[in-house]
Structures are given as C-alpha cells and as structure tokens.
CSV table of C-alpha atoms in Angstrom, one decimal:
chain,number,residue,atom,x,y,z
A,1,ALA,CA,-29.9,-79.5,44.2
A,2,PRO,CA,-27.2,-77.8,46.9
A,3,ASN,CA,-23.5,-78.8,45.3
A,4,GLU,CA,-24.9,-81.1,42.5
A,5,THR,CA,-23.3,-81.2,38.9
A,6,GLU,CA,-24.8,-84.0,38.3
A,7,LEU,CA,-28.0,-84.3,36.3
A,8,LYS,CA,-31.0,-86.3,37.6
A,9,PRO,CA,-32.3,-89.4,35.9
A,10,SER,CA,-35.3,-87.1,35.0
A,11,ALA,CA,-33.5,-84.1,33.2
A,12,GLY,CA,-34.1,-86.1,30.0
A,13,GLU,CA,-37.5,-85.7,29.9
A,14,TYR,CA,-37.0,-82.1,30.0
A,15,LEU,CA,-34.3,-81.7,27.7
A,16,ALA,CA,-35.5,-84.1,25.3
A,17,PRO,CA,-37.9,-81.7,23.3
A,18,LEU,CA,-35.5,-79.3,23.0
A,19,LYS,CA,-33.5,-81.4,20.5
A,20,ARG,CA,-36.0,-80.7,17.8
A,21,TYR,CA,-34.5,-77.1,17.5
A,22,LEU,CA,-31.1,-78.2,16.7
A,23,LYS,CA,-32.3,-80.6,14.3
A,24,GLU,CA,-32.3,-78.0,11.3
A,25,PRO,CA,-28.6,-76.5,11.0
A,26,ASP,CA,-28.8,-73.0,12.0
A,27,MET,CA,-32.3,-72.6,12.3
A,28,TYR,CA,-32.2,-71.8,15.8
A,29,ARG,CA,-29.3,-71.5,18.1
A,30,VAL,CA,-29.6,-72.6,21.4
A,31,LEU,CA,-28.8,-70.7,24.5
A,32,LEU,CA,-28.4,-72.8,27.6
A,33,THR,CA,-27.8,-70.4,30.9
A,34,MET,CA,-27.5,-71.7,33.8
A,35,HIS,CA,-27.9,-70.1,37.1
A,36,THR,CA,-27.1,-70.7,40.9
A,37,ASP,CA,-28.0,-69.5,44.3
A,38,ASN,CA,-25.8,-67.4,46.2
A,39,THR,CA,-24.2,-70.0,49.0
A,40,GLY,CA,-20.2,-70.5,48.7
A,41,SER,CA,-17.8,-68.1,47.3
A,42,ASP,CA,-17.7,-66.2,44.2
A,43,SER,CA,-15.1,-68.6,42.6
A,44,TYR,CA,-17.1,-71.8,44.2
A,45,ARG,CA,-20.4,-70.8,42.6
A,46,ASP,CA,-18.8,-69.5,38.9
A,47,GLN,CA,-16.8,-73.4,38.9
A,48,LEU,CA,-20.1,-75.2,40.1
A,49,THR,CA,-22.2,-73.2,37.5
A,50,LEU,CA,-19.9,-73.7,34.7
A,51,ASP,CA,-19.7,-77.4,35.5
A,52,ARG,CA,-23.5,-77.6,35.9
A,53,VAL,CA,-24.1,-75.9,32.4
A,54,GLU,CA,-21.6,-78.6,31.0
A,55,SER,CA,-23.4,-81.3,32.1
A,56,VAL,CA,-26.7,-80.4,30.2
A,57,PHE,CA,-24.4,-79.4,27.3
A,58,ASN,CA,-23.0,-83.1,27.9
A,59,TRP,CA,-26.2,-84.7,27.7
A,60,PHE,CA,-27.2,-83.1,24.1
A,61,GLU,CA,-24.0,-84.6,22.7
A,62,ASP,CA,-24.5,-88.1,24.4
A,63,SER,CA,-27.9,-88.1,23.0
A,64,ASN,CA,-26.3,-87.4,19.6
A,65,ALA,CA,-27.9,-84.0,19.0
A,66,ASP,CA,-26.4,-81.7,16.6
A,67,THR,CA,-24.4,-79.3,18.8
A,68,ARG,CA,-22.7,-76.8,16.7
A,69,TYR,CA,-25.5,-73.9,17.3
A,70,LEU,CA,-26.0,-74.8,21.0
A,71,PHE,CA,-24.2,-72.8,23.1
A,72,ASP,CA,-23.9,-73.0,27.2
A,73,TYR,CA,-23.3,-70.2,29.5
A,74,ALA,CA,-22.5,-69.9,33.3
A,75,MET,CA,-24.4,-66.9,34.7
A,76,SER,CA,-23.5,-67.8,38.3
A,77,ASP,CA,-25.8,-66.0,40.9
A,78,ASP,CA,-26.3,-62.6,38.7
A,79,ILE,CA,-29.7,-62.7,38.1
A,80,PRO,CA,-31.5,-64.3,41.3
A,81,LEU,CA,-35.5,-64.7,40.5
A,82,GLU,CA,-35.9,-64.2,44.2
A,83,PRO,CA,-33.7,-63.5,47.2
A,84,ASN,CA,-31.7,-65.4,48.5
A,85,THR,CA,-32.9,-65.6,52.1
A,86,SER,CA,-34.8,-69.0,52.1
A,87,ILE,CA,-33.8,-72.8,51.5
A,88,ASP,CA,-37.0,-72.4,48.9
A,89,SER,CA,-35.9,-68.9,47.3
A,90,ARG,CA,-32.2,-70.7,46.7
A,91,ARG,CA,-34.0,-73.5,45.2
A,92,LYS,CA,-35.5,-71.4,43.1
A,93,ASN,CA,-33.0,-69.2,41.9
A,94,ARG,CA,-30.8,-72.9,40.5
A,95,ARG,CA,-32.1,-73.2,37.6
A,96,LEU,CA,-31.7,-73.6,34.0
A,97,GLU,CA,-33.5,-70.9,31.2
A,98,VAL,CA,-33.2,-72.0,27.5
A,99,TYR,CA,-33.3,-69.5,25.1
A,100,LEU,CA,-34.2,-69.9,21.1
A,101,VAL,CA,-32.6,-67.3,19.2
A,102,PRO,CA,-33.2,-67.3,15.5
A,103,GLY,CA,-30.1,-68.6,13.3
A,104,LYS,CA,-29.0,-67.4,10.0
A,105,ARG,CA,-31.1,-69.9,8.0
A,106,MET,CA,-34.1,-68.6,9.8
A,107,LEU,CA,-33.2,-64.6,9.2
A,108,GLU,CA,-32.6,-65.9,5.2
A,109,GLN,CA,-36.1,-68.0,4.9
A,110,ALA,CA,-38.0,-64.6,7.0
A,111,LYS,CA,-36.5,-62.2,4.3
A,112,LYS,CA,-37.7,-64.7,1.6
A,113,GLY,CA,-41.5,-64.7,3.1
A,114,ARG,CA,-41.0,-68.0,3.7
A,115,ILE,CA,-42.0,-68.1,7.8
A,116,ALA,CA,-44.4,-66.2,9.2
A,117,PHE,CA,-43.9,-64.4,13.1
C-alpha cells in the first residue's frame, strides 16, 4: 500500500517458499529488489523503498532462515512496469522482485558435471 513498510499478514505465504533456496549455503544467492511508484520526493522514495526491502529481509531473519546469501536492494522508482499515471499502475509498480543467482557451490558442482541445466 502507499507509504506502508510493514508486511501484510499474508506475506509469509509468498515468502516462505523462497526459504528453500537459502538452505544449502551458497548454492543460490537470493537478491531481493524492491520497487516503488513515483509519488513523493526522491529522498522519500529512496528511504521508503529501503525500509520496505529491509522489512522483507527481516522477515527471513525472524523466520530463522540463513540470510548469509540473501541480499536486499532498494530500486526506488527507477524501473517502473507501467507509467505512473493511475492508482492501478502505481500499485503495480510497488513490488518485490526476487532473483536467484547461482552461488559458488552450484557453479562448482556444475563444473564437475553434477548439475544438469
């Protein structure tokens, strides 16, 4: 929601499945990228986005996930999905994107032929 940094109670059902990618250290590196719409000043949007992504990161910590290979990044409004011309498009631009990057362990196993892509 606009100006909110607290996760909704239902957030866990969307975040919990991602915990499996943190179970084997450095098999994956999980990047959390938070986006927002273009309302408010640059500094306000930057801080809001940072606070939001930290809330997600903290959820993983509070859920006893191994966060050594979990990285959070605040994108602010730099990459909108849609023009910020309506309430609906601004809602779509406020989002979390999750990227799974092969970790060192996965790359080593791939070199040994233990992982097929």
